[in-house]
Amino acid sequence: MVVTLDGPAASGKSTTARLVAKEMGWLYLDTGAMYRAMAVKVLDEGIPLDDPEAIGAMARRTKMTLKASDEGTRVFLDGVEVTHRIRTPEVDRAVGPVCEVPVVREVLVALQREIGKKGSLVAEGRDMGTVVFPDADLKFYVIASIEARARRRRIDMERQGISVSLDELIHEIERRDRRDSERTHSPLRPAGDAGLLDTSEMTLEQQVGTVVQKIHRKMAR
């Protein structure tokens, strides 16, 4: 069984997907971490964000592997772990342009589909239900208010010792939303058969419980 959770940045989909997968005993596919890892590689190699050919060439020669852990997905590039480096302001700014490069999406979608063959899983991202797993058994589109999303992102960054203002995060999230929804390849949009999940006022337990309940209902049919 394949369950997808799509939605904009910091909407709550990643943590929800990870905990749902853990409760169900399924695989968890964190595609956002995969794109962020590619952005780390772009920054490390000093590739200009407006050079899609160089970014695409990097993506083709880079070997990415994922490992599950209680804290989430660990990401390795060419055998080197980059998990601790993927959620910084620099990566936040770089990941949008990297996502827009068709070769990057081609490489990562192929890897995501390969992972999807290994068994039941919960996949989260921006085009899981529309592009990667269009025939998924259950689809969710996760949203939240811009303020709630900025607060969540600030908490994540503070845990890493990064200080950033709420206004700065709101601006960055709005910019990312525009880029994601207006891009040519796989723009951010809900699948026609996806259920809407607004997490603005929901606790994490409520988010997970809602998804798990719908999974059990689907499995009982």
C-alpha positions as a Markdown table, in Angstrom:
| # | Residue | x | y | z |
|---|---|---|---|---|
| 1 | Met | 0.0 | 0.0 | 0.0 |
| 2 | Val | 1.3 | 3.5 | -0.9 |
| 3 | Val | 0.2 | 6.6 | 1.0 |
| 4 | Thr | 1.3 | 10.1 | -0.1 |
| 5 | Leu | 1.4 | 13.3 | 1.8 |
| 6 | Asp | 2.1 | 16.4 | -0.4 |
| 7 | Gly | 2.1 | 20.0 | 0.5 |
| 8 | Pro | 4.1 | 23.2 | 0.9 |
| 9 | Ala | 7.2 | 23.7 | 3.1 |
| 10 | Ala | 6.7 | 23.4 | 6.9 |
| 11 | Ser | 3.0 | 22.3 | 6.6 |
| 12 | Gly | 3.7 | 19.4 | 8.9 |
| 13 | Lys | 3.8 | 16.7 | 6.3 |
| 14 | Ser | 7.3 | 15.4 | 7.1 |
| 15 | Thr | 6.9 | 14.7 | 10.8 |
| 16 | Thr | 3.4 | 13.4 | 10.2 |
| 17 | Ala | 4.5 | 11.0 | 7.4 |
| 18 | Arg | 7.4 | 9.7 | 9.5 |
| 19 | Leu | 5.3 | 9.0 | 12.5 |
| 20 | Val | 2.5 | 7.4 | 10.5 |
| 21 | Ala | 5.1 | 5.1 | 8.8 |
| 22 | Lys | 6.5 | 4.2 | 12.2 |
| 23 | Glu | 3.1 | 3.4 | 13.6 |
| 24 | Met | 2.2 | 1.3 | 10.6 |
| 25 | Gly | 5.6 | -0.4 | 10.4 |
| 26 | Trp | 6.0 | 0.8 | 6.9 |
| 27 | Leu | 8.8 | 2.5 | 4.9 |
| 28 | Tyr | 9.1 | 6.3 | 5.1 |
| 29 | Leu | 10.1 | 8.2 | 2.0 |
| 30 | Asp | 11.3 | 11.8 | 2.8 |
| 31 | Thr | 11.7 | 13.3 | -0.7 |
| 32 | Gly | 12.2 | 16.8 | 0.7 |
| 33 | Ala | 15.4 | 15.6 | 2.3 |
| 34 | Met | 16.5 | 14.2 | -1.0 |
| 35 | Tyr | 16.1 | 17.5 | -2.9 |
| 36 | Arg | 17.8 | 19.3 | 0.0 |
| 37 | Ala | 20.7 | 17.0 | -0.1 |
| 38 | Met | 21.2 | 17.8 | -3.8 |
| 39 | Ala | 21.1 | 21.5 | -2.9 |
| 40 | Val | 23.9 | 20.8 | -0.3 |
| 41 | Lys | 26.0 | 19.2 | -3.1 |
| 42 | Val | 25.4 | 22.2 | -5.4 |
| 43 | Leu | 26.6 | 24.6 | -2.7 |
| 44 | Asp | 29.6 | 22.4 | -1.8 |
| 45 | Glu | 30.7 | 22.3 | -5.4 |
| 46 | Gly | 30.1 | 26.1 | -5.9 |
| 47 | Ile | 27.8 | 25.4 | -8.9 |
| 48 | Pro | 25.8 | 28.6 | -9.8 |
| 49 | Leu | 22.1 | 28.2 | -9.1 |
| 50 | Asp | 21.3 | 29.5 | -12.6 |
| 51 | Asp | 23.4 | 26.8 | -14.3 |
| 52 | Pro | 20.9 | 23.9 | -14.8 |
| 53 | Glu | 23.3 | 22.0 | -17.0 |
| 54 | Ala | 26.0 | 21.8 | -14.4 |
| 55 | Ile | 23.4 | 21.0 | -11.7 |
| 56 | Gly | 22.0 | 18.2 | -13.8 |
| 57 | Ala | 25.5 | 16.8 | -14.5 |
| 58 | Met | 26.2 | 16.8 | -10.8 |
| 59 | Ala | 22.9 | 15.0 | -10.1 |
| 60 | Arg | 23.7 | 12.2 | -12.6 |
| 61 | Arg | 27.1 | 11.5 | -11.1 |
| 62 | Thr | 26.1 | 11.6 | -7.5 |
| 63 | Lys | 25.1 | 8.4 | -5.7 |
| 64 | Met | 22.4 | 9.0 | -3.0 |
| 65 | Thr | 21.4 | 6.5 | -0.4 |
| 66 | Leu | 18.9 | 6.7 | 2.4 |
| 67 | Lys | 18.8 | 5.0 | 5.8 |
| 68 | Ala | 15.9 | 4.9 | 8.2 |
| 69 | Ser | 16.4 | 6.0 | 11.8 |
| 70 | Asp | 14.1 | 6.9 | 14.8 |
| 71 | Glu | 14.8 | 10.6 | 14.1 |
| 72 | Gly | 13.9 | 10.4 | 10.5 |
| 73 | Thr | 15.7 | 9.7 | 7.2 |
| 74 | Arg | 19.5 | 9.8 | 7.0 |
| 75 | Val | 20.8 | 11.0 | 3.7 |
| 76 | Phe | 24.2 | 10.1 | 2.2 |
| 77 | Leu | 25.8 | 11.5 | -0.9 |
| 78 | Asp | 28.6 | 9.4 | -2.3 |
| 79 | Gly | 28.9 | 7.6 | 1.1 |
| 80 | Val | 29.1 | 10.9 | 3.1 |
| 81 | Glu | 26.2 | 11.7 | 5.5 |
| 82 | Val | 24.7 | 15.2 | 4.9 |
| 83 | Thr | 21.6 | 14.8 | 7.1 |
| 84 | His | 22.7 | 17.4 | 9.6 |
| 85 | Arg | 23.3 | 20.0 | 6.8 |
| 86 | Ile | 20.1 | 19.9 | 4.9 |
| 87 | Arg | 18.0 | 22.3 | 6.9 |
| 88 | Thr | 19.9 | 25.6 | 7.0 |
| 89 | Pro | 18.9 | 29.0 | 5.6 |
| 90 | Glu | 21.4 | 28.6 | 2.8 |
| 91 | Val | 19.8 | 25.3 | 1.7 |
| 92 | Asp | 16.3 | 26.8 | 2.1 |
| 93 | Arg | 17.3 | 29.4 | -0.5 |
| 94 | Ala | 19.0 | 27.0 | -2.9 |
| 95 | Val | 16.6 | 24.1 | -2.9 |
| 96 | Gly | 14.0 | 25.8 | -5.0 |
| 97 | Pro | 16.2 | 26.4 | -8.1 |
| 98 | Val | 17.7 | 22.9 | -7.7 |
| 99 | Cys | 14.2 | 21.4 | -7.7 |
| 100 | Glu | 13.4 | 23.1 | -11.0 |
| 101 | Val | 16.2 | 21.4 | -12.9 |
| 102 | Pro | 14.5 | 18.6 | -14.9 |
| 103 | Val | 17.5 | 16.2 | -14.7 |
| 104 | Val | 17.5 | 16.5 | -10.9 |
| 105 | Arg | 13.8 | 15.6 | -10.8 |
| 106 | Glu | 14.4 | 12.7 | -13.3 |
| 107 | Val | 17.2 | 11.2 | -11.2 |
| 108 | Leu | 15.3 | 11.5 | -7.9 |
| 109 | Val | 11.9 | 10.4 | -9.2 |
| 110 | Ala | 13.6 | 7.2 | -10.5 |
| 111 | Leu | 15.2 | 6.6 | -7.1 |
| 112 | Gln | 11.9 | 7.3 | -5.3 |
| 113 | Arg | 10.0 | 4.8 | -7.5 |
| 114 | Glu | 12.6 | 2.2 | -7.0 |
| 115 | Ile | 12.3 | 2.6 | -3.2 |
| 116 | Gly | 8.5 | 2.4 | -3.6 |
| 117 | Lys | 8.9 | -1.2 | -5.0 |
| 118 | Lys | 10.2 | -2.4 | -1.7 |
| 119 | Gly | 6.9 | -2.6 | 0.1 |
| 120 | Ser | 4.2 | -0.5 | 1.8 |
| 121 | Leu | 5.3 | 3.0 | 2.4 |
| 122 | Val | 4.4 | 6.6 | 3.3 |
| 123 | Ala | 5.9 | 9.1 | 0.9 |
| 124 | Glu | 5.9 | 12.9 | 1.5 |
| 125 | Gly | 6.9 | 15.7 | -0.8 |
| 126 | Arg | 5.4 | 18.0 | -3.3 |
| 127 | Asp | 4.5 | 15.8 | -6.2 |
| 128 | Met | 4.1 | 12.3 | -4.7 |
| 129 | Gly | 0.4 | 11.9 | -5.5 |
| 130 | Thr | 0.6 | 13.7 | -8.8 |
| 131 | Val | 3.8 | 12.5 | -10.5 |
| 132 | Val | 5.8 | 9.9 | -8.5 |
| 133 | Phe | 2.9 | 7.7 | -7.3 |
| 134 | Pro | -0.2 | 8.8 | -9.2 |
| 135 | Asp | -1.9 | 5.5 | -8.5 |
| 136 | Ala | -1.3 | 5.7 | -4.7 |
| 137 | Asp | -3.9 | 4.0 | -2.6 |
| 138 | Leu | -4.4 | 7.0 | -0.3 |
| 139 | Lys | -3.4 | 10.7 | -0.9 |
| 140 | Phe | -3.3 | 13.7 | 1.4 |
| 141 | Tyr | -2.6 | 17.4 | 0.6 |
| 142 | Val | -1.3 | 19.0 | 3.8 |
| 143 | Ile | -1.6 | 22.7 | 4.4 |
| 144 | Ala | -1.2 | 25.2 | 7.3 |
| 145 | Ser | -1.3 | 28.9 | 7.8 |
| 146 | Ile | 1.8 | 30.8 | 6.9 |
| 147 | Glu | 2.3 | 31.9 | 10.5 |
| 148 | Ala | 2.0 | 28.3 | 11.8 |
| 149 | Arg | 4.5 | 27.1 | 9.2 |
| 150 | Ala | 7.0 | 29.9 | 10.1 |
| 151 | Arg | 6.8 | 29.0 | 13.8 |
| 152 | Arg | 7.5 | 25.4 | 13.0 |
| 153 | Arg | 10.5 | 26.2 | 10.9 |
| 154 | Arg | 11.9 | 28.5 | 13.5 |
| 155 | Ile | 11.6 | 25.8 | 16.1 |
| 156 | Asp | 13.5 | 23.4 | 13.8 |
| 157 | Met | 16.3 | 26.0 | 13.3 |
| 158 | Glu | 16.6 | 26.9 | 17.0 |
| 159 | Arg | 17.2 | 23.2 | 17.7 |
| 160 | Gln | 20.2 | 23.5 | 15.4 |
| 161 | Gly | 21.4 | 26.6 | 17.1 |
| 162 | Ile | 20.3 | 28.9 | 14.2 |
| 163 | Ser | 18.7 | 32.2 | 15.1 |
| 164 | Val | 16.3 | 33.7 | 12.6 |
| 165 | Ser | 13.3 | 36.1 | 12.8 |
| 166 | Leu | 9.7 | 35.0 | 12.2 |
| 167 | Asp | 9.3 | 37.8 | 9.6 |
| 168 | Glu | 12.3 | 36.5 | 7.7 |
| 169 | Leu | 11.0 | 33.0 | 7.7 |
| 170 | Ile | 7.5 | 34.1 | 6.6 |
| 171 | His | 9.1 | 36.0 | 3.6 |
| 172 | Glu | 11.2 | 32.9 | 2.7 |
| 173 | Ile | 8.3 | 30.5 | 2.9 |
| 174 | Glu | 6.1 | 32.9 | 0.7 |
| 175 | Arg | 8.9 | 33.1 | -1.8 |
| 176 | Arg | 9.3 | 29.3 | -1.8 |
| 177 | Asp | 5.5 | 28.8 | -2.2 |
| 178 | Arg | 5.5 | 31.1 | -5.3 |
| 179 | Arg | 8.5 | 29.2 | -6.8 |
| 180 | Asp | 7.0 | 25.8 | -6.1 |
| 181 | Ser | 3.5 | 26.6 | -7.6 |
| 182 | Glu | 4.8 | 28.5 | -10.6 |
| 183 | Arg | 7.6 | 26.2 | -11.8 |
| 184 | Thr | 7.3 | 24.5 | -15.2 |
| 185 | His | 8.1 | 20.9 | -14.1 |
| 186 | Ser | 5.8 | 19.3 | -11.5 |
| 187 | Pro | 4.3 | 22.5 | -10.0 |
| 188 | Leu | 3.0 | 22.2 | -6.4 |
| 189 | Arg | -0.7 | 21.3 | -6.6 |
| 190 | Pro | -3.0 | 18.8 | -4.9 |
| 191 | Ala | -3.9 | 15.6 | -6.7 |
| 192 | Gly | -7.5 | 15.5 | -7.8 |
| 193 | Asp | -8.2 | 12.6 | -5.5 |
| 194 | Ala | -6.3 | 13.9 | -2.5 |
| 195 | Gly | -7.9 | 14.6 | 0.9 |
| 196 | Leu | -7.2 | 18.0 | 2.4 |
| 197 | Leu | -5.5 | 18.0 | 5.8 |
| 198 | Asp | -5.2 | 21.5 | 7.5 |
| 199 | Thr | -2.8 | 21.2 | 10.3 |
| 200 | Ser | -2.8 | 24.9 | 11.4 |
| 201 | Glu | -4.6 | 24.2 | 14.7 |
| 202 | Met | -3.9 | 20.4 | 15.0 |
| 203 | Thr | -1.5 | 18.8 | 17.4 |
| 204 | Leu | 0.9 | 16.3 | 16.0 |
| 205 | Glu | -1.0 | 13.5 | 17.6 |
| 206 | Gln | -4.2 | 14.6 | 15.9 |
| 207 | Gln | -2.4 | 14.8 | 12.5 |
| 208 | Val | -1.0 | 11.3 | 12.8 |
| 209 | Gly | -4.3 | 9.9 | 14.2 |
| 210 | Thr | -6.3 | 11.4 | 11.3 |
| 211 | Val | -4.1 | 9.8 | 8.7 |
| 212 | Val | -3.8 | 6.4 | 10.5 |
| 213 | Gln | -7.5 | 6.2 | 10.9 |
| 214 | Lys | -8.1 | 6.8 | 7.2 |
| 215 | Ile | -5.5 | 4.2 | 6.4 |
| 216 | His | -7.3 | 1.6 | 8.5 |
| 217 | Arg | -10.6 | 2.5 | 6.9 |
| 218 | Lys | -9.1 | 2.1 | 3.5 |
| 219 | Met | -7.5 | -1.3 | 4.4 |
| 220 | Ala | -10.8 | -2.5 | 5.8 |
| 221 | Arg | -12.7 | -2.1 | 2.5 |
